[in-house]
Coordinates of C-alpha atoms in Angstrom, one line a residue:
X1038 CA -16.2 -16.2 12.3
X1039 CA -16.1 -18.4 9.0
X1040 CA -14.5 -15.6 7.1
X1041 CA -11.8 -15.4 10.0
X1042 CA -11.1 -19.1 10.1
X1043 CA -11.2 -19.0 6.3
X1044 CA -8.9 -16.1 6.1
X1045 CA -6.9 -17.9 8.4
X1046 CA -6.2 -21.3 6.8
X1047 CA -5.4 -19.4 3.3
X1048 CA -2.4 -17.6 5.4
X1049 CA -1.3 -20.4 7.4
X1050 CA -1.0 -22.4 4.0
X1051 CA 0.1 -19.9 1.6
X1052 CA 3.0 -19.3 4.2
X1053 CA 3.5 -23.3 5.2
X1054 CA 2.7 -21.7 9.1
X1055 CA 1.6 -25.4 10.7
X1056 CA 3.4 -28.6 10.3
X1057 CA 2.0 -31.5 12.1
X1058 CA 2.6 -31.9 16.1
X1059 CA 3.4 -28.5 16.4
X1060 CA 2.8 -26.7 19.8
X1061 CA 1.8 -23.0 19.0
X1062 CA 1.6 -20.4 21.8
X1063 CA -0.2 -17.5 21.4
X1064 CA 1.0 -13.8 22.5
X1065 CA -2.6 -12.5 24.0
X1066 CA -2.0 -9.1 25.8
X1067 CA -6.0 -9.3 25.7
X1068 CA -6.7 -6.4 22.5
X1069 CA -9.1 -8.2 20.3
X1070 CA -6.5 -9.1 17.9
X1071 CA -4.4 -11.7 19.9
X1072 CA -8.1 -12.7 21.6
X1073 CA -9.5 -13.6 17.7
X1074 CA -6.1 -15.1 17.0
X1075 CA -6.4 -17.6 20.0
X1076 CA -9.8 -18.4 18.9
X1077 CA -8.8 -18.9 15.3
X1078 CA -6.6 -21.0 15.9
X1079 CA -8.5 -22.8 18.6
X1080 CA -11.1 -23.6 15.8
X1081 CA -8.6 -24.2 13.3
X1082 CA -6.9 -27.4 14.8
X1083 CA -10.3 -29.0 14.9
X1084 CA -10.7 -29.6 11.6
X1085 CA -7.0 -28.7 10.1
X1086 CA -5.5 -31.8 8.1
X1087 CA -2.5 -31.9 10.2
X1088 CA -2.7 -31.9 13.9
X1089 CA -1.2 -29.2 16.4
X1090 CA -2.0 -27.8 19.8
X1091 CA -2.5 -24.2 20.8
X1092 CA -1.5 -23.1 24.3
X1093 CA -2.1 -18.9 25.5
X1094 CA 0.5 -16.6 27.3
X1095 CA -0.4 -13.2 28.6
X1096 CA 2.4 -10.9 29.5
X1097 CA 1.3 -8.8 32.7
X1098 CA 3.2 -5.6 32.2
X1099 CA 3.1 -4.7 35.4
X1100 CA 1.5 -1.4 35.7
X1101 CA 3.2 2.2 35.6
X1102 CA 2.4 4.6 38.4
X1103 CA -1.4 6.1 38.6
X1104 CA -2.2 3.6 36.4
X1105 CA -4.3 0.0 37.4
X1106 CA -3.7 -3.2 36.4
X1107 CA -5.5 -4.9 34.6
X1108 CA -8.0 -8.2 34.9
X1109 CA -7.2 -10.9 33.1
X1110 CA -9.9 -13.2 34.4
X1111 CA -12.4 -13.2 31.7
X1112 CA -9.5 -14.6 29.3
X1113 CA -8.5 -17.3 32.0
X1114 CA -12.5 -18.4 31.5
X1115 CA -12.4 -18.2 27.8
X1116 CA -9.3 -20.5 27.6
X1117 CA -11.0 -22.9 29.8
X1118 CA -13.9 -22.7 27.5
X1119 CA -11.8 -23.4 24.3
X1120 CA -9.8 -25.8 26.5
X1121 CA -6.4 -24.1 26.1
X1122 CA -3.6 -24.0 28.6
X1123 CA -3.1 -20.6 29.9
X1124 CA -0.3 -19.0 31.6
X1125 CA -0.1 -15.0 33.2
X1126 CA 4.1 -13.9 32.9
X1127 CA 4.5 -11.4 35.5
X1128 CA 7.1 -8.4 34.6
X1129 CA 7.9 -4.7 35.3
X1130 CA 8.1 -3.7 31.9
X1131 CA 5.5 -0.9 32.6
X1132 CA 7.6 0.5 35.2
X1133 CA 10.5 0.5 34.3
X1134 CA 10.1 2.2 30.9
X1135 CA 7.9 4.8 32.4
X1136 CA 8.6 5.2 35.9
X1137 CA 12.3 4.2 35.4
X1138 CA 13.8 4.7 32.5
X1139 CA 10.8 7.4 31.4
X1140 CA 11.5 6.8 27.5
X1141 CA 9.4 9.1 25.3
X1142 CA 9.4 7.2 22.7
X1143 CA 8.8 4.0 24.5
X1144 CA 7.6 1.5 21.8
X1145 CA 11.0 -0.3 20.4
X1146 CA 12.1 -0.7 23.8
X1147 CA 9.0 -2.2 25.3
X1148 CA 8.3 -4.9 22.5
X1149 CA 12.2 -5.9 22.7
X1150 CA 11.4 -6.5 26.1
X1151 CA 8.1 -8.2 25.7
X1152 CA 9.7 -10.6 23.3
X1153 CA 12.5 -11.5 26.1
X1154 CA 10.2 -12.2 28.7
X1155 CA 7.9 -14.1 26.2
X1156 CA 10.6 -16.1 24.5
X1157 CA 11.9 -17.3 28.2
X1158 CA 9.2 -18.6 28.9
X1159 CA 8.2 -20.7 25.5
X1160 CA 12.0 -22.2 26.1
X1161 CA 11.6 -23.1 29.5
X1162 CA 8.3 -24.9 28.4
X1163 CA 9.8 -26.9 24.9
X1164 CA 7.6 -24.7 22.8
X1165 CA 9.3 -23.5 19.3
X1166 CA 6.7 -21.7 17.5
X1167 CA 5.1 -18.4 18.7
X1168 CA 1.6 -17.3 16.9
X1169 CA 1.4 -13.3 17.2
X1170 CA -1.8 -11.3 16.2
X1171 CA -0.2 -8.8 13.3
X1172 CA -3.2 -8.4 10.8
X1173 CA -3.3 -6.9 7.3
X1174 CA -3.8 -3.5 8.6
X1175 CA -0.2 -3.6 10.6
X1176 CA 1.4 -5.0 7.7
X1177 CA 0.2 -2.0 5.8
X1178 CA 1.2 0.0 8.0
X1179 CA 4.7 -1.1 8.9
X1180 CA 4.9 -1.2 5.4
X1181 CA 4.6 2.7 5.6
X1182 CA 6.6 3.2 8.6
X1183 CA 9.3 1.8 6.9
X1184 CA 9.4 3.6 3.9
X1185 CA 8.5 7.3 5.3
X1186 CA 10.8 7.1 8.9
X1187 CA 13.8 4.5 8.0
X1188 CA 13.9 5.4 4.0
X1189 CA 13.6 1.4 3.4
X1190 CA 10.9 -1.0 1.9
X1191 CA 10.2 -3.6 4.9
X1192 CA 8.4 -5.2 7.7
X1193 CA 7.9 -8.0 9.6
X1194 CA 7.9 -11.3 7.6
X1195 CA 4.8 -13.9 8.0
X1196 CA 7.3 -16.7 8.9
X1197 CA 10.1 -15.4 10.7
X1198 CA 13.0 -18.0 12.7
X1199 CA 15.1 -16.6 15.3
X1200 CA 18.4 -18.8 15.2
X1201 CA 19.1 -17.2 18.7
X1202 CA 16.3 -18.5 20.7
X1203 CA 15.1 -21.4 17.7
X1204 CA 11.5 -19.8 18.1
X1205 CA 9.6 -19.4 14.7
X1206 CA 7.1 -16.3 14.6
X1207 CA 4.4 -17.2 12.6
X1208 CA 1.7 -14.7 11.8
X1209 CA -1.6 -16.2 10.6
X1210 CA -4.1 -13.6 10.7
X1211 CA -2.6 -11.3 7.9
X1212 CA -4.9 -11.9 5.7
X1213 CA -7.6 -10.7 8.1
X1214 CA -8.5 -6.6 7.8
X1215 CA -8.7 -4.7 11.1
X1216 CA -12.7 -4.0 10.4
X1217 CA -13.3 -7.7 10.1
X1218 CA -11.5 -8.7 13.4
X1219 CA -13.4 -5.8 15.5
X1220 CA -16.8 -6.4 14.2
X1221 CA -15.8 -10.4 14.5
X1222 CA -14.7 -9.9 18.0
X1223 CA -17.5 -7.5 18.8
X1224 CA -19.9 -10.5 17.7
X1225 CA -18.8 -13.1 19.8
X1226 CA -18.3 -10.8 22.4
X1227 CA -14.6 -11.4 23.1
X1228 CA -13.2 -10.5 26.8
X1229 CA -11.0 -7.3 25.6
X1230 CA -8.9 -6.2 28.3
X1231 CA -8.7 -2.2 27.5
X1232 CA -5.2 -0.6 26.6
X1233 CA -3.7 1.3 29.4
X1234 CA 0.1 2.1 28.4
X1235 CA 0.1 5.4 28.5
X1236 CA 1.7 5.9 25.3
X1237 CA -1.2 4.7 23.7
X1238 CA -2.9 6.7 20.8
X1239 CA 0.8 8.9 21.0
X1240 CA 2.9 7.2 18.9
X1241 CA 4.4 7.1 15.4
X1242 CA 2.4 4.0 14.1
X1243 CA -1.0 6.2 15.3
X1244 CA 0.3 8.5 12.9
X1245 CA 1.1 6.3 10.3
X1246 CA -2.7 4.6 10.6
X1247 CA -4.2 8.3 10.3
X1248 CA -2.4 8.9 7.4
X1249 CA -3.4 5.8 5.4
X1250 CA -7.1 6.5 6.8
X1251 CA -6.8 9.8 5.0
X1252 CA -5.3 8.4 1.8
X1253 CA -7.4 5.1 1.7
X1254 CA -10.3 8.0 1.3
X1255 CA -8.8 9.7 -1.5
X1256 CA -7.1 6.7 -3.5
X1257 CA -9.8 3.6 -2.9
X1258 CA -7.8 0.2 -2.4
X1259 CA -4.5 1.8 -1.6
X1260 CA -4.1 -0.3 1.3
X1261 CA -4.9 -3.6 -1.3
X1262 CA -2.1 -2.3 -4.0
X1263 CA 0.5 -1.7 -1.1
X1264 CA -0.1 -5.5 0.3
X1265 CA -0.2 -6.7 -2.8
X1266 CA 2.8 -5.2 -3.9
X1267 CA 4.5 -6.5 -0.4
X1268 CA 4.2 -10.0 -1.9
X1269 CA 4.3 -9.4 -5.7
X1270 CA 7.7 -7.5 -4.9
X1271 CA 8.0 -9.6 -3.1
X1272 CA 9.9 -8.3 0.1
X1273 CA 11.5 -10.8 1.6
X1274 CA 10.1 -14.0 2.8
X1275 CA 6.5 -12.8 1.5
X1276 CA 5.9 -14.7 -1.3
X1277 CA 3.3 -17.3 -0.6
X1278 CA 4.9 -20.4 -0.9
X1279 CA 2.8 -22.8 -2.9
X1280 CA 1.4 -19.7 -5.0
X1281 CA -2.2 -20.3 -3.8
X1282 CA -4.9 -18.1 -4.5
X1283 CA -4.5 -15.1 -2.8
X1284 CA -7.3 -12.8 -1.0
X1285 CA -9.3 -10.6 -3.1
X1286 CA -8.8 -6.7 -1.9
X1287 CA -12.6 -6.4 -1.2
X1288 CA -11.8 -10.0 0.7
X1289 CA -8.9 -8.2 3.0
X1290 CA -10.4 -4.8 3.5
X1291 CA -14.4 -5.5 4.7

């Protein structure tokens, strides 16, 4: 957990994530990224030199049909533990892209929509900044997406403002490999609430990460040299701002 935290304050810094009296709400959907996240940052604000407050939404996606929903009690008990607010959005999202709408390629839609319902309900609570669980490994990858399905270098920024809704994204674990937060998570024994959208393991980012498996095994430290060259380019708004140190490759991909 000290190389998370770690990990984590070197993002949150280089990217000037946290200023003081900020109220952050995490996305969890429950996957062990958004659950380390939470704890991160849970961690974080007791020792962080400026002082902010963390507060957890789960959106319940509603279930499509044949499939169950899902528990989100253990999470209620960890956010009681870490004494975080929590809050369950209730939606239809599920259904209607699958049972509705049945979208076969499902995945734009259905995070457009989970950033609606999510974004309603920070406003409706006077929260402006939105922590999201993207690691190193999706940067990589969207990275990839990108360049090989839109012909374009891109993806997501670590700070991002939306003048529409004046919500800030801010995504502190990108410095944090995909290995590190399972085997972290898998320590502490995190509450992870198992996938069930049924497009899971069926999409084009799937693809994407068994491609840059495969090549990762033939070129050692590809993944390192595309993130690095992500904020050496730098794409936009991925220059670290005060030019810290940054993380090591062997740091990023344990």
């Amino acid at each position: 957990m000290n190389k998370i935290l770690s990990l984590t304050r070197r993002c949150v810094e280089d990217y000037d994530m946290i200023s003081a009296g900020d109220r952050i709400g995490v996305g969890v959907s429950g996957g062990k990224d958004s659950l380390m996240l939470m704890v991160a940052l849970a961690k974080l604000r007791e020792f962080y030199p400026v002082p902010f407050t963390v507060e957890a939404f789960t959106l319940d996606m509603g279930h499509a049909e044949g499939v169950e929903p899902l528990d989100f009690s253990p999470i209620q008990r960890l956010c009681r533990e870490l004494e975080i607010p929590y809050t369950i959005l209730s939606s239809e999202i599920q259904h209607i892209i699958f049972d509705v709408r049945k979208e076969k390629n499902p995945c734009s839609m259905c995070a457009k929509m989970r950033r609606g319902a999510l974004h309603a309900a920070l406003q409706e609570r006077g929260i402006a900044k939105i922590a999201l669980g993207h690691h190193y490994d999706d940067a990589v990858e969207t990275f990839f997406l990108s360049l090989i399905f839109e012909g374009r270098l891109s993806c997501f920024q670590p700070v991002t403002y939306l003048d529409r809704t004046g919500i800030t994204q801010i995504r502190p674990l990108l410095y944090c490999g995909e290995n590190l937060i399972r085997h972290t998570a898998q320590r502490l024994e995190l509450p992870v609430v198992e996938n069930r959208c049924p497009a899971d393991g069926n999409t084009r980012r799937q693809e994407i990460k068994e491609l840059i498996y495969e090549l990762q095994g033939r070129y050692s430290g590809l993944k390192a040299r595309t993130f690095g060259a992500m904020q050496r380019l730098p794409l936009p708004a991925w220059e670290p701002v005060e030019h810290r140190r940054r993380p090591l490759p062997e740091e990023l991909e344990e």
